[in-house]
GROMACS .gro file of C-alpha atoms in nm:
model
  196
    1MET     CA    1  -1.817   0.774  -1.580
    2SER     CA    2  -1.707   0.761  -1.945
    3TRP     CA    3  -1.662   0.538  -2.204
    4ASN     CA    4  -1.254   0.442  -2.254
    5PRO     CA    5  -1.147   0.277  -2.597
    6ASP     CA    6  -0.823   0.095  -2.331
    7GLY     CA    7  -1.103  -0.151  -2.301
    8PRO     CA    8  -1.367  -0.319  -2.113
    9GLY     CA    9  -1.372  -0.214  -1.741
   10ARG     CA   10  -1.154   0.018  -1.794
   11ARG     CA   11  -1.239   0.412  -1.774
   12ARG     CA   12  -1.120   0.733  -1.751
   13SER     CA   13  -1.107   0.881  -1.393
   14ALA     CA   14  -1.304   1.101  -1.159
   15MET     CA   15  -1.046   1.479  -1.130
   16THR     CA   16  -1.011   1.492  -0.733
   17THR     CA   17  -1.290   1.714  -0.602
   18ASP     CA   18  -1.139   1.793  -0.304
   19PRO     CA   19  -1.099   2.157  -0.295
   20THR     CA   20  -0.923   2.172   0.005
   21GLU     CA   21  -0.693   1.921  -0.146
   22VAL     CA   22  -0.698   2.105  -0.527
   23GLN     CA   23  -0.561   2.430  -0.310
   24LEU     CA   24  -0.362   2.203  -0.113
   25LEU     CA   25  -0.187   2.104  -0.405
   26ALA     CA   26  -0.161   2.411  -0.636
   27ALA     CA   27   0.030   2.599  -0.330
   28LEU     CA   28   0.239   2.310  -0.277
   29ARG     CA   29   0.336   2.335  -0.622
   30ALA     CA   30   0.384   2.720  -0.552
   31GLY     CA   31   0.663   2.572  -0.331
   32ASP     CA   32   0.473   2.652  -0.046
   33ARG     CA   33   0.604   2.436   0.273
   34GLY     CA   34   0.311   2.437   0.490
   35ALA     CA   35   0.102   2.252   0.228
   36ALA     CA   36   0.362   1.948   0.210
   37GLU     CA   37   0.308   1.905   0.574
   38THR     CA   38  -0.083   1.913   0.559
   39LEU     CA   39  -0.108   1.710   0.314
   40VAL     CA   40   0.186   1.463   0.431
   41ALA     CA   41  -0.011   1.523   0.766
   42ALA     CA   42  -0.377   1.334   0.582
   43SER     CA   43  -0.163   1.119   0.431
   44TYR     CA   44   0.091   0.929   0.674
   45ARG     CA   45  -0.031   0.735   0.862
   46THR     CA   46  -0.213   0.554   0.620
   47ILE     CA   47   0.029   0.530   0.400
   48TYR     CA   48   0.291   0.381   0.690
   49ALA     CA   49   0.019   0.201   0.800
   50SER     CA   50  -0.014  -0.014   0.474
   51LEU     CA   51   0.339  -0.051   0.438
   52TYR     CA   52   0.371  -0.154   0.828
   53ARG     CA   53   0.147  -0.512   0.673
   54LEU     CA   54   0.308  -0.515   0.356
   55CYS     CA   55   0.652  -0.534   0.560
   56GLY     CA   56   0.514  -0.796   0.776
   57GLY     CA   57   0.496  -0.534   1.110
   58ASP     CA   58   0.916  -0.373   1.040
   59GLY     CA   59   0.870  -0.069   1.151
   60GLU     CA   60   1.167   0.081   1.054
   61LEU     CA   61   1.153  -0.083   0.673
   62ALA     CA   62   0.779   0.062   0.644
   63ALA     CA   63   0.906   0.445   0.810
   64ASP     CA   64   1.181   0.448   0.570
   65LEU     CA   65   0.968   0.300   0.257
   66THR     CA   66   0.726   0.581   0.372
   67GLN     CA   67   0.948   0.843   0.332
   68GLU     CA   68   1.065   0.788   0.016
   69ALA     CA   69   0.730   0.723  -0.085
   70TYR     CA   70   0.660   1.098  -0.062
   71ARG     CA   71   1.007   1.222  -0.195
   72ARG     CA   72   0.887   1.039  -0.499
   73ALA     CA   73   0.563   1.196  -0.436
   74TRP     CA   74   0.742   1.553  -0.446
   75ALA     CA   75   0.987   1.414  -0.735
   76SER     CA   76   0.735   1.357  -0.973
   77LEU     CA   77   0.451   1.610  -0.852
   78GLY     CA   78   0.441   1.787  -1.205
   79ARG     CA   79   0.305   1.491  -1.358
   80PHE     CA   80   0.021   1.443  -1.101
   81GLN     CA   81  -0.301   1.552  -1.293
   82GLY     CA   82  -0.585   1.485  -0.958
   83GLU     CA   83  -0.702   1.187  -1.133
   84ALA     CA   84  -0.728   0.998  -0.843
   85ARG     CA   85  -0.707   1.157  -0.435
   86PHE     CA   86  -0.405   1.265  -0.316
   87VAL     CA   87  -0.338   0.949  -0.072
   88THR     CA   88  -0.432   0.697  -0.350
   89TRP     CA   89  -0.179   0.842  -0.543
   90VAL     CA   90   0.065   0.847  -0.263
   91TYR     CA   91  -0.022   0.463  -0.171
   92ARG     CA   92   0.027   0.407  -0.545
   93ILE     CA   93   0.418   0.554  -0.556
   94ALA     CA   94   0.455   0.407  -0.162
   95TYR     CA   95   0.297   0.058  -0.265
   96ASN     CA   96   0.605   0.044  -0.560
   97ALA     CA   97   0.822   0.129  -0.356
   98PHE     CA   98   0.715  -0.176  -0.098
   99LEU     CA   99   0.789  -0.358  -0.416
  100ASN     CA  100   1.178  -0.228  -0.533
  101HIS     CA  101   1.236  -0.312  -0.124
  102VAL     CA  102   1.143  -0.727  -0.180
  103ARG     CA  103   1.253  -0.734  -0.542
  104ARG     CA  104   1.645  -0.538  -0.385
  105PRO     CA  105   1.897  -0.816  -0.347
  106ARG     CA  106   1.956  -0.904   0.013
  107ARG     CA  107   2.309  -0.822   0.203
  108LEU     CA  108   2.369  -1.091   0.450
  109VAL     CA  109   2.455  -0.857   0.781
  110PRO     CA  110   2.701  -0.989   1.023
  111LEU     CA  111   2.609  -1.089   1.386
  112ASP     CA  112   2.890  -0.954   1.588
  113ASP     CA  113   2.643  -1.046   1.865
  114GLU     CA  114   2.436  -1.294   2.039
  115ALA     CA  115   2.093  -1.109   2.159
  116PRO     CA  116   2.096  -1.184   2.522
  117VAL     CA  117   1.810  -1.492   2.545
  118THR     CA  118   1.505  -1.371   2.725
  119ASP     CA  119   1.203  -1.566   2.929
  120PRO     CA  120   0.941  -1.588   2.646
  121GLY     CA  121   0.652  -1.541   2.938
  122PRO     CA  122   0.282  -1.718   2.912
  123ASP     CA  123   0.196  -1.584   2.620
  124LEU     CA  124   0.484  -1.651   2.363
  125GLU     CA  125   0.311  -1.940   2.215
  126GLU     CA  126   0.048  -1.773   2.162
  127GLU     CA  127   0.273  -1.449   1.961
  128LEU     CA  128   0.394  -1.702   1.842
  129LEU     CA  129   0.077  -1.843   1.685
  130LEU     CA  130  -0.053  -1.516   1.556
  131GLY     CA  131   0.257  -1.416   1.438
  132ARG     CA  132   0.244  -1.774   1.173
  133GLU     CA  133  -0.094  -1.694   1.057
  134SER     CA  134   0.042  -1.337   0.986
  135ASP     CA  135   0.322  -1.439   0.797
  136ARG     CA  136   0.112  -1.731   0.626
  137LEU     CA  137  -0.116  -1.401   0.525
  138ARG     CA  138   0.157  -1.168   0.377
  139ARG     CA  139   0.358  -1.447   0.195
  140ALA     CA  140  -0.006  -1.576   0.045
  141VAL     CA  141  -0.083  -1.185  -0.036
  142LEU     CA  142   0.254  -1.163  -0.181
  143ALA     CA  143   0.194  -1.440  -0.438
  144LEU     CA  144  -0.108  -1.330  -0.523
  145PRO     CA  145  -0.064  -1.146  -0.944
  146GLU     CA  146  -0.026  -0.782  -0.935
  147ASP     CA  147  -0.356  -0.684  -1.026
  148LEU     CA  148  -0.520  -0.865  -0.760
  149ARG     CA  149  -0.246  -0.829  -0.536
  150PHE     CA  150  -0.260  -0.423  -0.534
  151THR     CA  151  -0.619  -0.414  -0.491
  152VAL     CA  152  -0.618  -0.590  -0.182
  153THR     CA  153  -0.341  -0.437   0.023
  154ALA     CA  154  -0.489  -0.093  -0.080
  155ARG     CA  155  -0.841  -0.246   0.034
  156PHE     CA  156  -0.743  -0.404   0.340
  157TRP     CA  157  -0.452  -0.239   0.436
  158GLY     CA  158  -0.444   0.079   0.300
  159GLU     CA  159  -0.795   0.086   0.377
  160ARG     CA  160  -0.841   0.260   0.065
  161SER     CA  161  -1.227   0.264  -0.074
  162VAL     CA  162  -1.386   0.032  -0.379
  163ALA     CA  163  -1.369   0.396  -0.553
  164ASP     CA  164  -1.037   0.540  -0.432
  165ILE     CA  165  -0.897   0.238  -0.594
  166ALA     CA  166  -1.136   0.231  -0.921
  167ASP     CA  167  -1.048   0.601  -0.927
  168GLY     CA  168  -0.620   0.538  -0.817
  169GLU     CA  169  -0.594   0.213  -1.139
  170GLY     CA  170  -0.845   0.392  -1.397
  171ILE     CA  171  -1.115   0.089  -1.424
  172THR     CA  172  -1.467   0.050  -1.256
  173PRO     CA  173  -1.544  -0.013  -0.911
  174ALA     CA  174  -1.734  -0.361  -1.062
  175ALA     CA  175  -1.371  -0.438  -1.163
  176VAL     CA  176  -1.226  -0.352  -0.813
  177ARG     CA  177  -1.533  -0.526  -0.687
  178LYS     CA  178  -1.432  -0.815  -0.875
  179ARG     CA  179  -1.081  -0.799  -0.840
  180LEU     CA  180  -1.216  -0.817  -0.436
  181LYS     CA  181  -1.343  -1.196  -0.529
  182LYS     CA  182  -1.091  -1.356  -0.679
  183ALA     CA  183  -0.835  -1.272  -0.432
  184LEU     CA  184  -1.043  -1.368  -0.194
  185HIS     CA  185  -1.059  -1.646  -0.343
  186LEU     CA  186  -0.743  -1.775  -0.506
  187LEU     CA  187  -0.614  -1.634  -0.106
  188ALA     CA  188  -0.889  -1.910   0.105
  189LEU     CA  189  -0.724  -2.178  -0.190
  190ALA     CA  190  -0.348  -2.106  -0.056
  191LEU     CA  191  -0.419  -2.077   0.310
  192GLU     CA  192  -0.601  -2.398   0.307
  193GLU     CA  193  -0.318  -2.591   0.083
  194ASP     CA  194  -0.076  -2.359   0.322
  195SER     CA  195  -0.278  -2.541   0.635
  196PRO     CA  196  -0.084  -2.750   0.884
   0.00000   0.00000   0.00000
């Protein structure tokens, strides 16, 4: 870690050192479609799973946002300097795509036909309770300040390591842990206030 004049807790990120990733990125920049497929195959599951959680279990929306994240990544590949791992960089792009989606005004689509009502079955109540808890947590996470929200979603929903988050955000691992501690405290308070 080196000193950064941008302020305490900030650091200059180490360049990615994974030789395979460096080679794949060089091949991708040279137009190798196979390199793109390899990079996507290595990171898609992580990106999609994170967006799936952020989208409240809406698989179609998560898939659309994942595709948008990769489209944006390819479009801005020239600006990627390897300051973080590729998956961490794409995660940040995906997270921003999600935020843009959330901020976008919604269009209401009229429902022409009513969906058929099915027998809910014995586990419906349990599923509804789990769904409500999941929705409460999602709302609480989305209400966090931006820096804390990104850190929490990257760590727990994106399954990114503290070191990856630190590299991607240009801060120290200690600063990431501090953000996580503060975010978890705020989440506990929010969920306590929102409890039935």
